[in-house]
Amino acid sequence: MQQQRVLSGMRPTGALHLGHYHGVLKNWLKLQHEYECFFFVADWHALTTHYEDPHGISDHAMEMVIDWLAAGVNPGSAKLFIQSRVPEHAELHLLLSMITPLGWLERVPSYKDQQEKLKERDLATYGFLGYPLLQSADILIYRAGLVPVGDDQVAHVELTREVARRFNHLYGREPGFEEKAEAAIKKIGKKNAKLYKDLRKKYQEKGDHEALEVARALLEGQQNITLGDRERLYGYLEGGGRIILQEPQALLTPTSKMPGLDGQKMSKSYDNGIFLREDPESVQKKIRTMQTDPARVRRTDPGDPAKCPVWQLHEVYSDEGVQTWVKEGCTTAGIGCLECKQPVIDSVLSELAPIRERAQEFVEDPNLVRGIIAEGCEAARDVARETLDEVRQVMGLAYR
Ligand code: TRP
Ligand code: SF4
């Protein structure tokens, strides 16, 4: 498991808010300690819907990366890069487009949904139809095992799995596959070879999935075989051809419960957000002027936390003691709304303080950020090129 690669991308929307932090970013912070992570700015994806107003994409990308860093994403553990700076994604997208039936793309739920939702834009474009396949290329080029996404993106990971399967089916059956696999077995040592064969038999003859897992782990531990042999052995294990593109798994990011200032989900398009690098006065003002239970007109009117968006923030930020204080104080008119909001203000400010502080260094030195991105791009390209070389080869494009 430790050796699985994690890949995720975010469209460059500019400054991130608390909803992003409590949803996606905290999850990334956890993952970066557990796996090899690649996180990227999906700038081409932004163009699939916003091709008419591309201004600001690169600035938004920079702002977003600063927010990642400020939130604690560590470029020492995770590679941070920009999609369009790794043009290998585009070549893999093109090559995958050759084998992807149109119907698969037309069936992706977001295709029709987004066209409905973004009616003011003309999304009857080639790029928009192909965008989930571009996402597949993003994922497959890193042979990522895990892809953290929200539930709106699960269908894209599913498409990716189908494309990988089709690709392996078409191109994983090299001539002499069995002989090559048998030869590869000899390279992992006598003891391991016997173990591998036993496990393979158990899986293929008895459907023993535990044996499959053990055998995979055994292969993962092999340091001295080539990438090609490793893939042959993975494929041979399961009875198919060589596994060239690995099927990824969606890692569903729990939907953030972060409410916005109006009680709806926090979202840039609702204009109800608190931004990660927002200054404390502004944060304080936003919360102080937040809508409360409309029934509490006067200080002496009792209220109902269930009808108040401030309560939803208490649910995120306050411990039981404070929550009890709110419930009692509100329903008996024992506390005023400003008083009630103060612990939330304090919690949000103390959550944001270290983030703003970390951001400072990057804001003052954009070259530092550029350097981190450049390094991430290089590391990403190294992996991407390796996959692409192989893809070219099996698709008949190996010129020397
Ligand atoms: N499509 C995703 C979104 O709109 C962003 C994205 C692009 C992505 N490529 C990806 C996410 C690969 C995960 C993996 O949010
Ligand atoms: Fe909302 Fe608190 Fe005012 Fe009650 S006291 S209405 S929970 S802000």
Tab-separated table of C-alpha atoms and ligand atoms in Angstrom:
chain	number	residue	atom	x	y	z
A	1	MET	CA	0.000	0.000	0.000
A	2	GLN	CA	2.789	2.401	0.945
A	3	GLN	CA	4.119	2.276	-2.578
A	4	GLN	CA	0.880	3.412	-4.164
A	5	ARG	CA	0.997	6.725	-5.846
A	6	VAL	CA	-1.626	9.366	-5.169
A	7	LEU	CA	-2.589	11.904	-7.790
A	8	SER	CA	-5.048	14.739	-7.608
A	9	GLY	CA	-5.703	17.958	-9.456
A	10	MET	CA	-7.548	21.179	-8.808
A	11	ARG	CA	-8.757	23.741	-11.295
A	12	PRO	CA	-7.135	27.136	-10.830
A	13	THR	CA	-9.979	29.126	-9.308
A	14	GLY	CA	-7.777	31.587	-7.428
A	15	ALA	CA	-7.822	32.092	-3.673
A	16	LEU	CA	-9.075	29.066	-1.753
A	17	HIS	CA	-11.553	29.259	1.115
A	18	LEU	CA	-12.282	27.350	4.303
A	19	GLY	CA	-14.453	24.888	2.389
A	20	HIS	CA	-11.427	23.814	0.344
A	21	TYR	CA	-9.362	23.622	3.489
A	22	HIS	CA	-11.744	21.418	5.465
A	23	GLY	CA	-12.537	19.278	2.430
A	24	VAL	CA	-9.694	18.722	0.021
A	25	LEU	CA	-6.606	20.229	1.622
A	26	LYS	CA	-6.759	18.579	5.034
A	27	ASN	CA	-7.113	15.308	3.200
A	28	TRP	CA	-4.030	16.066	1.106
A	29	LEU	CA	-2.081	16.935	4.247
A	30	LYS	CA	-2.833	13.508	5.615
A	31	LEU	CA	-2.099	11.677	2.363
A	32	GLN	CA	1.255	13.331	1.815
A	33	HIS	CA	2.612	11.512	4.870
A	34	GLU	CA	1.284	8.156	3.761
A	35	TYR	CA	1.959	8.000	0.035
A	36	GLU	CA	3.995	9.407	-2.790
A	37	CYS	CA	1.777	12.295	-3.819
A	38	PHE	CA	1.444	14.333	-6.994
A	39	PHE	CA	-0.793	17.389	-6.799
A	40	PHE	CA	-1.307	19.579	-9.803
A	41	VAL	CA	-3.022	22.670	-11.139
A	42	ALA	CA	-5.450	21.516	-13.815
A	43	ASP	CA	-5.102	24.569	-16.047
A	44	TRP	CA	-6.067	22.823	-19.275
A	45	HIS	CA	-9.198	21.643	-17.521
A	46	ALA	CA	-10.040	25.253	-16.755
A	47	LEU	CA	-9.864	25.996	-20.474
A	48	THR	CA	-12.360	23.273	-21.318
A	49	THR	CA	-15.093	25.438	-19.804
A	50	HIS	CA	-13.523	28.921	-19.695
A	51	TYR	CA	-11.832	29.097	-23.071
A	52	GLU	CA	-13.494	32.435	-23.751
A	53	ASP	CA	-11.934	34.215	-20.782
A	54	PRO	CA	-8.534	32.674	-20.120
A	55	HIS	CA	-7.115	35.796	-18.490
A	56	GLY	CA	-6.135	35.126	-14.965
A	57	ILE	CA	-5.507	31.383	-15.268
A	58	SER	CA	-1.801	31.694	-14.554
A	59	ASP	CA	-2.291	34.195	-11.715
A	60	HIS	CA	-4.972	32.008	-10.211
A	61	ALA	CA	-2.658	29.037	-10.463
A	62	MET	CA	0.043	30.857	-8.502
A	63	GLU	CA	-2.429	32.009	-5.850
A	64	MET	CA	-3.710	28.505	-5.497
A	65	VAL	CA	-0.292	26.936	-5.118
A	66	ILE	CA	0.552	29.519	-2.450
A	67	ASP	CA	-2.611	28.481	-0.623
A	68	TRP	CA	-1.619	24.822	-0.849
A	69	LEU	CA	1.780	25.620	0.613
A	70	ALA	CA	0.310	27.900	3.252
A	71	ALA	CA	-2.122	25.191	4.303
A	72	GLY	CA	0.821	22.902	4.908
A	73	VAL	CA	1.248	20.929	1.712
A	74	ASN	CA	4.913	20.088	1.841
A	75	PRO	CA	6.884	20.183	-1.399
A	76	GLY	CA	9.376	17.871	0.257
A	77	SER	CA	6.742	15.135	0.399
A	78	ALA	CA	4.403	15.990	-2.455
A	79	LYS	CA	5.262	17.022	-5.992
A	80	LEU	CA	3.399	20.187	-6.957
A	81	PHE	CA	3.127	20.976	-10.627
A	82	ILE	CA	1.133	22.546	-13.410
A	83	GLN	CA	-0.593	20.376	-15.955
A	84	SER	CA	0.284	22.369	-19.063
A	85	ARG	CA	3.938	22.330	-18.054
A	86	VAL	CA	3.945	18.564	-18.395
A	87	PRO	CA	2.949	18.278	-22.051
A	88	GLU	CA	3.192	14.486	-21.863
A	89	HIS	CA	-0.375	14.575	-20.508
A	90	ALA	CA	-1.497	15.924	-23.874
A	91	GLU	CA	0.242	13.242	-25.868
A	92	LEU	CA	-1.215	10.480	-23.751
A	93	HIS	CA	-4.622	12.101	-24.073
A	94	LEU	CA	-4.270	12.050	-27.849
A	95	LEU	CA	-3.162	8.430	-27.918
A	96	LEU	CA	-5.954	7.345	-25.584
A	97	SER	CA	-8.456	9.176	-27.771
A	98	MET	CA	-7.720	6.629	-30.510
A	99	ILE	CA	-9.164	3.789	-28.467
A	100	THR	CA	-11.943	5.562	-26.584
A	101	PRO	CA	-15.437	5.024	-27.963
A	102	LEU	CA	-17.409	8.256	-28.273
A	103	GLY	CA	-20.264	6.703	-26.336
A	104	TRP	CA	-18.113	6.354	-23.228
A	105	LEU	CA	-17.559	10.100	-23.170
A	106	GLU	CA	-21.121	11.027	-24.023
A	107	ARG	CA	-22.296	8.839	-21.165
A	108	VAL	CA	-20.199	10.582	-18.481
A	109	PRO	CA	-22.840	12.297	-16.306
A	110	SER	CA	-20.967	15.605	-16.005
A	111	TYR	CA	-21.106	16.037	-19.802
A	112	LYS	CA	-24.829	16.720	-19.937
A	113	ASP	CA	-25.080	18.136	-16.397
A	114	GLN	CA	-22.494	20.831	-16.918
A	115	GLN	CA	-23.897	21.787	-20.302
A	116	GLU	CA	-27.225	22.274	-18.541
A	117	LYS	CA	-25.706	24.169	-15.635
A	118	LEU	CA	-23.412	26.421	-17.630
A	119	LYS	CA	-25.997	27.325	-20.235
A	120	GLU	CA	-24.431	30.716	-20.910
A	121	ARG	CA	-21.336	28.963	-22.278
A	122	ASP	CA	-21.146	27.011	-25.503
A	123	LEU	CA	-19.838	23.662	-24.342
A	124	ALA	CA	-20.555	21.756	-27.517
A	125	THR	CA	-16.815	21.579	-28.096
A	126	TYR	CA	-14.395	18.782	-28.760
A	127	GLY	CA	-12.331	19.789	-25.711
A	128	PHE	CA	-15.256	19.668	-23.341
A	129	LEU	CA	-16.409	16.253	-24.512
A	130	GLY	CA	-12.876	14.947	-24.150
A	131	TYR	CA	-12.172	16.476	-20.789
A	132	PRO	CA	-12.796	13.323	-18.732
A	133	LEU	CA	-10.377	11.510	-21.009
A	134	LEU	CA	-7.803	14.212	-20.392
A	135	GLN	CA	-8.359	13.497	-16.719
A	136	SER	CA	-7.780	9.797	-17.435
A	137	ALA	CA	-4.479	10.697	-19.056
A	138	ASP	CA	-3.594	12.823	-15.993
A	139	ILE	CA	-4.105	9.810	-13.797
A	140	LEU	CA	-2.768	6.990	-15.950
A	141	ILE	CA	0.448	8.734	-16.890
A	142	TYR	CA	1.552	8.525	-13.230
A	143	ARG	CA	0.254	4.982	-12.784
A	144	ALA	CA	-1.561	6.390	-9.782
A	145	GLY	CA	-3.209	3.829	-7.546
A	146	LEU	CA	-5.340	6.279	-5.598
A	147	VAL	CA	-7.152	9.356	-6.759
A	148	PRO	CA	-8.735	11.544	-4.086
A	149	VAL	CA	-11.824	13.158	-5.602
A	150	GLY	CA	-15.218	14.493	-4.654
A	151	ASP	CA	-18.290	12.464	-5.531
A	152	ASP	CA	-18.853	14.474	-8.708
A	153	GLN	CA	-15.599	13.053	-10.055
A	154	VAL	CA	-16.021	9.374	-9.288
A	155	ALA	CA	-17.462	8.710	-12.747
A	156	HIS	CA	-14.266	10.091	-14.262
A	157	VAL	CA	-12.137	7.660	-12.306
A	158	GLU	CA	-14.470	4.883	-13.419
A	159	LEU	CA	-13.965	5.938	-17.045
A	160	THR	CA	-10.228	5.909	-16.403
A	161	ARG	CA	-10.421	2.318	-15.242
A	162	GLU	CA	-12.309	1.293	-18.358
A	163	VAL	CA	-9.840	3.049	-20.619
A	164	ALA	CA	-6.899	1.402	-18.839
A	165	ARG	CA	-8.519	-2.005	-19.169
A	166	ARG	CA	-9.167	-1.487	-22.850
A	167	PHE	CA	-5.640	-0.251	-23.392
A	168	ASN	CA	-4.087	-3.224	-21.615
A	169	HIS	CA	-6.340	-5.582	-23.476
A	170	LEU	CA	-5.352	-4.116	-26.836
A	171	TYR	CA	-1.667	-3.576	-26.256
A	172	GLY	CA	-0.667	-5.760	-23.327
A	173	ARG	CA	-0.640	-8.905	-25.434
A	174	GLU	CA	2.845	-8.695	-26.802
A	175	PRO	CA	4.167	-11.640	-28.804
A	176	GLY	CA	5.775	-14.242	-26.611
A	177	PHE	CA	4.164	-12.850	-23.469
A	178	GLU	CA	4.114	-16.150	-21.598
A	179	GLU	CA	7.747	-16.920	-22.342
A	180	LYS	CA	8.755	-13.452	-21.270
A	181	ALA	CA	6.778	-13.757	-18.070
A	182	GLU	CA	8.332	-17.128	-17.298
A	183	ALA	CA	11.763	-15.639	-17.919
A	184	ALA	CA	10.943	-12.757	-15.597
A	185	ILE	CA	9.987	-15.183	-12.826
A	186	LYS	CA	13.490	-16.579	-12.918
A	187	LYS	CA	14.861	-13.142	-12.091
A	188	ILE	CA	13.276	-12.798	-8.679
A	189	GLY	CA	15.199	-15.602	-6.998
A	190	LYS	CA	14.359	-19.276	-6.487
A	191	LYS	CA	12.405	-18.884	-3.295
A	192	ASN	CA	10.342	-15.959	-4.518
A	193	ALA	CA	9.753	-17.643	-7.836
A	194	LYS	CA	8.270	-20.674	-6.166
A	195	LEU	CA	6.157	-18.523	-3.894
A	196	TYR	CA	4.937	-16.471	-6.861
A	197	LYS	CA	3.968	-19.586	-8.803
A	198	ASP	CA	2.131	-21.084	-5.851
A	199	LEU	CA	0.219	-17.881	-5.201
A	200	ARG	CA	-0.612	-17.474	-8.877
A	201	LYS	CA	-1.992	-20.966	-8.988
A	202	LYS	CA	-4.054	-20.397	-5.862
A	203	TYR	CA	-5.527	-17.264	-7.335
A	204	GLN	CA	-6.148	-18.579	-10.811
A	205	GLU	CA	-7.436	-21.990	-9.825
A	206	LYS	CA	-9.283	-21.214	-6.616
A	207	GLY	CA	-9.989	-17.499	-6.965
A	208	ASP	CA	-8.064	-16.878	-3.750
A	209	HIS	CA	-7.900	-13.085	-3.538
A	210	GLU	CA	-5.675	-13.110	-0.519
A	211	ALA	CA	-3.113	-15.023	-2.521
A	212	LEU	CA	-3.393	-12.336	-5.190
A	213	GLU	CA	-2.709	-9.613	-2.633
A	214	VAL	CA	0.255	-11.469	-1.183
A	215	ALA	CA	1.701	-12.040	-4.632
A	216	ARG	CA	1.295	-8.373	-5.508
A	217	ALA	CA	3.055	-7.404	-2.309
A	218	LEU	CA	5.813	-9.828	-3.199
A	219	LEU	CA	6.250	-8.113	-6.561
A	220	GLU	CA	6.180	-4.693	-5.000
A	221	GLY	CA	9.128	-5.682	-2.883
A	222	GLN	CA	11.279	-6.693	-5.857
A	223	GLN	CA	13.951	-4.078	-6.423
A	224	ASN	CA	15.982	-5.726	-9.133
A	225	ILE	CA	13.594	-6.284	-11.996
A	226	THR	CA	12.811	-3.932	-14.858
A	227	LEU	CA	9.566	-2.033	-15.105
A	228	GLY	CA	8.593	-4.169	-18.096
A	229	ASP	CA	9.150	-7.410	-16.230
A	230	ARG	CA	7.294	-6.110	-13.232
A	231	GLU	CA	4.262	-5.363	-15.386
A	232	ARG	CA	4.468	-8.734	-17.053
A	233	LEU	CA	4.484	-10.429	-13.688
A	234	TYR	CA	1.509	-8.395	-12.486
A	235	GLY	CA	-0.374	-9.249	-15.666
A	236	TYR	CA	0.667	-12.897	-15.657
A	237	LEU	CA	-0.532	-13.192	-12.094
A	238	GLU	CA	-4.047	-12.301	-13.093
A	239	GLY	CA	-4.057	-14.264	-16.289
A	240	GLY	CA	-4.245	-11.360	-18.718
A	241	GLY	CA	-1.524	-9.725	-20.718
A	242	ARG	CA	0.934	-7.197	-19.493
A	243	ILE	CA	-0.550	-4.431	-17.363
A	244	ILE	CA	0.820	-1.279	-18.913
A	245	LEU	CA	-1.608	1.221	-17.481
A	246	GLN	CA	-2.665	0.656	-13.927
A	247	GLU	CA	-6.325	0.883	-12.995
A	248	PRO	CA	-6.714	3.548	-10.302
A	249	GLN	CA	-9.055	3.575	-7.358
A	250	ALA	CA	-11.131	6.605	-6.430
A	251	LEU	CA	-10.498	7.744	-2.888
A	252	LEU	CA	-13.677	9.571	-2.038
A	253	THR	CA	-13.001	12.807	-0.196
A	254	PRO	CA	-15.651	13.126	2.497
A	255	THR	CA	-17.793	16.101	1.514
A	256	SER	CA	-16.824	19.057	3.609
A	257	LYS	CA	-19.496	20.097	6.051
A	258	MET	CA	-18.139	23.589	5.914
A	259	PRO	CA	-21.119	25.929	5.685
A	260	GLY	CA	-20.762	29.336	4.112
A	261	LEU	CA	-21.737	32.613	5.727
A	262	ASP	CA	-25.331	32.147	4.584
A	263	GLY	CA	-25.658	28.531	5.704
A	264	GLN	CA	-25.378	27.155	2.171
A	265	LYS	CA	-22.332	25.153	1.220
A	266	MET	CA	-19.306	27.452	1.087
A	267	SER	CA	-18.602	28.223	-2.537
A	268	LYS	CA	-16.987	30.941	-4.553
A	269	SER	CA	-20.025	31.237	-6.777
A	270	TYR	CA	-22.318	31.913	-3.797
A	271	ASP	CA	-20.008	34.647	-2.529
A	272	ASN	CA	-20.318	33.268	0.997
A	273	GLY	CA	-16.739	32.329	1.705
A	274	ILE	CA	-13.955	33.066	4.131
A	275	PHE	CA	-10.626	32.914	2.343
A	276	LEU	CA	-7.529	31.257	3.715
A	277	ARG	CA	-5.486	34.418	3.526
A	278	GLU	CA	-8.228	36.853	4.395
A	279	ASP	CA	-7.162	39.492	6.887
A	280	PRO	CA	-8.498	39.134	10.438
A	281	GLU	CA	-10.534	42.362	10.402
A	282	SER	CA	-12.380	41.234	7.336
A	283	VAL	CA	-13.012	37.746	8.761
A	284	GLN	CA	-14.315	39.284	11.952
A	285	LYS	CA	-16.570	41.630	10.049
A	286	LYS	CA	-17.969	38.877	7.857
A	287	ILE	CA	-18.902	36.734	10.825
A	288	ARG	CA	-20.227	39.627	12.875
A	289	THR	CA	-22.587	40.608	10.083
A	290	MET	CA	-23.668	37.057	9.366
A	291	GLN	CA	-27.364	36.320	9.200
A	292	THR	CA	-28.730	34.670	12.387
A	293	ASP	CA	-32.101	33.123	13.236
A	294	PRO	CA	-34.491	35.620	11.602
A	295	ALA	CA	-36.886	35.182	14.543
A	296	ARG	CA	-34.371	36.859	16.848
A	297	VAL	CA	-35.156	40.428	16.039
A	298	ARG	CA	-34.464	41.851	19.489
A	299	ARG	CA	-31.867	40.756	21.989
A	300	THR	CA	-34.693	39.588	24.258
A	301	ASP	CA	-36.270	37.290	21.618
A	302	PRO	CA	-35.312	33.648	22.090
A	303	GLY	CA	-33.851	31.914	19.043
A	304	ASP	CA	-33.418	28.460	17.578
A	305	PRO	CA	-29.908	27.352	16.624
A	306	ALA	CA	-31.381	24.938	14.066
A	307	LYS	CA	-32.468	27.962	12.059
A	308	CYS	CA	-29.181	29.804	12.334
A	309	PRO	CA	-26.106	29.466	10.067
A	310	VAL	CA	-23.861	30.520	12.960
A	311	TRP	CA	-24.808	27.303	14.712
A	312	GLN	CA	-23.474	25.316	11.758
A	313	LEU	CA	-20.133	26.986	12.331
A	314	HIS	CA	-20.297	26.046	16.009
A	315	GLU	CA	-20.798	22.469	14.878
A	316	VAL	CA	-17.514	22.631	13.010
A	317	TYR	CA	-15.486	24.655	15.495
A	318	SER	CA	-16.882	24.405	19.016
A	319	ASP	CA	-16.566	21.736	21.652
A	320	GLU	CA	-19.507	20.327	23.543
A	321	GLY	CA	-19.229	22.820	26.347
A	322	VAL	CA	-19.518	25.794	24.035
A	323	GLN	CA	-22.267	24.118	22.036
A	324	THR	CA	-24.338	23.608	25.196
A	325	TRP	CA	-23.736	27.225	26.145
A	326	VAL	CA	-25.017	28.297	22.706
A	327	LYS	CA	-28.114	26.121	22.796
A	328	GLU	CA	-29.126	27.263	26.246
A	329	GLY	CA	-28.206	30.871	25.731
A	330	CYS	CA	-29.951	31.114	22.398
A	331	THR	CA	-33.219	29.406	23.286
A	332	THR	CA	-33.580	31.403	26.527
A	333	ALA	CA	-32.308	34.686	25.121
A	334	GLY	CA	-29.559	34.411	27.720
A	335	ILE	CA	-26.848	35.458	25.259
A	336	GLY	CA	-26.761	37.888	22.396
A	337	CYS	CA	-25.873	36.911	18.872
A	338	LEU	CA	-22.596	38.831	18.846
A	339	GLU	CA	-21.620	37.124	22.062
A	340	CYS	CA	-22.526	33.796	20.494
A	341	LYS	CA	-20.412	34.506	17.434
A	342	GLN	CA	-17.268	35.376	19.367
A	343	PRO	CA	-16.016	31.807	19.969
A	344	VAL	CA	-16.459	31.084	16.248
A	345	ILE	CA	-14.531	34.208	15.336
A	346	ASP	CA	-11.761	33.183	17.729
A	347	SER	CA	-11.586	29.659	16.329
A	348	VAL	CA	-11.515	30.730	12.694
A	349	LEU	CA	-8.873	33.363	13.394
A	350	SER	CA	-6.651	30.951	15.241
A	351	GLU	CA	-7.056	28.408	12.465
A	352	LEU	CA	-6.107	30.959	9.827
A	353	ALA	CA	-3.247	32.669	11.683
A	354	PRO	CA	-0.576	30.046	10.965
A	355	ILE	CA	-1.796	29.712	7.382
A	356	ARG	CA	-1.440	33.435	6.776
A	357	GLU	CA	1.910	33.425	8.409
A	358	ARG	CA	3.221	30.590	6.250
A	359	ALA	CA	1.840	32.270	3.125
A	360	GLN	CA	3.821	35.427	3.860
A	361	GLU	CA	7.135	33.936	2.876
A	362	PHE	CA	5.787	32.797	-0.490
A	363	VAL	CA	3.921	35.995	-1.238
A	364	GLU	CA	7.077	37.977	-0.631
A	365	ASP	CA	9.189	35.679	-2.747
A	366	PRO	CA	7.341	34.472	-5.837
A	367	ASN	CA	10.554	32.933	-7.107
A	368	LEU	CA	10.439	30.522	-4.243
A	369	VAL	CA	7.042	29.351	-5.475
A	370	ARG	CA	8.230	29.213	-9.078
A	371	GLY	CA	11.156	27.083	-7.965
A	372	ILE	CA	8.915	24.648	-6.134
A	373	ILE	CA	6.678	24.356	-9.178
A	374	ALA	CA	9.616	23.930	-11.541
A	375	GLU	CA	10.984	21.152	-9.400
A	376	GLY	CA	7.592	19.470	-9.199
A	377	CYS	CA	7.199	19.708	-12.972
A	378	GLU	CA	10.564	18.072	-13.528
A	379	ALA	CA	9.815	15.229	-11.146
A	380	ALA	CA	6.414	14.739	-12.736
A	381	ARG	CA	7.872	14.743	-16.242
A	382	ASP	CA	10.378	12.064	-15.312
A	383	VAL	CA	7.571	9.723	-14.351
A	384	ALA	CA	5.326	10.796	-17.203
A	385	ARG	CA	8.000	10.264	-19.849
A	386	GLU	CA	8.667	6.777	-18.636
A	387	THR	CA	5.025	5.798	-19.032
A	388	LEU	CA	4.738	7.536	-22.354
A	389	ASP	CA	7.804	5.803	-23.773
A	390	GLU	CA	6.170	2.523	-23.115
A	391	VAL	CA	2.823	3.606	-24.474
A	392	ARG	CA	4.490	4.794	-27.681
A	393	GLN	CA	6.267	1.513	-28.013
A	394	VAL	CA	3.252	-0.710	-27.666
A	395	MET	CA	1.299	1.539	-30.011
A	396	GLY	CA	3.839	1.057	-32.740
A	397	LEU	CA	5.581	4.408	-32.358
A	398	ALA	CA	9.021	3.366	-31.198
A	399	TYR	CA	11.344	5.167	-33.605
A	400	ARG	CA	15.006	5.045	-33.008
B	1	TRP	N1	-11.576	17.401	-13.042
B	1	TRP	C1	-11.184	17.769	-11.712
B	1	TRP	C2	-12.091	18.891	-11.228
B	1	TRP	O1	-12.715	19.543	-12.026
B	1	TRP	C3	-9.757	18.200	-11.638
B	1	TRP	C4	-8.856	17.149	-12.149
B	1	TRP	C5	-8.266	17.136	-13.374
B	1	TRP	C6	-8.435	15.963	-11.481
B	1	TRP	N2	-7.505	16.023	-13.507
B	1	TRP	C7	-7.573	15.295	-12.382
B	1	TRP	C8	-8.713	15.425	-10.232
B	1	TRP	C9	-7.002	14.080	-12.054
B	1	TRP	C10	-8.134	14.205	-9.917
B	1	TRP	C11	-7.282	13.532	-10.817
B	1	TRP	O2	-12.155	19.101	-10.038
B	2	SF4	FE1	-27.650	32.085	16.059
B	2	SF4	FE2	-26.209	32.199	18.255
B	2	SF4	FE3	-27.900	34.169	17.674
B	2	SF4	FE4	-28.821	31.805	18.415
B	2	SF4	S1	-27.612	33.197	19.645
B	2	SF4	S2	-29.545	33.029	16.693
B	2	SF4	S3	-27.326	30.421	17.493
B	2	SF4	S4	-26.086	33.588	16.526
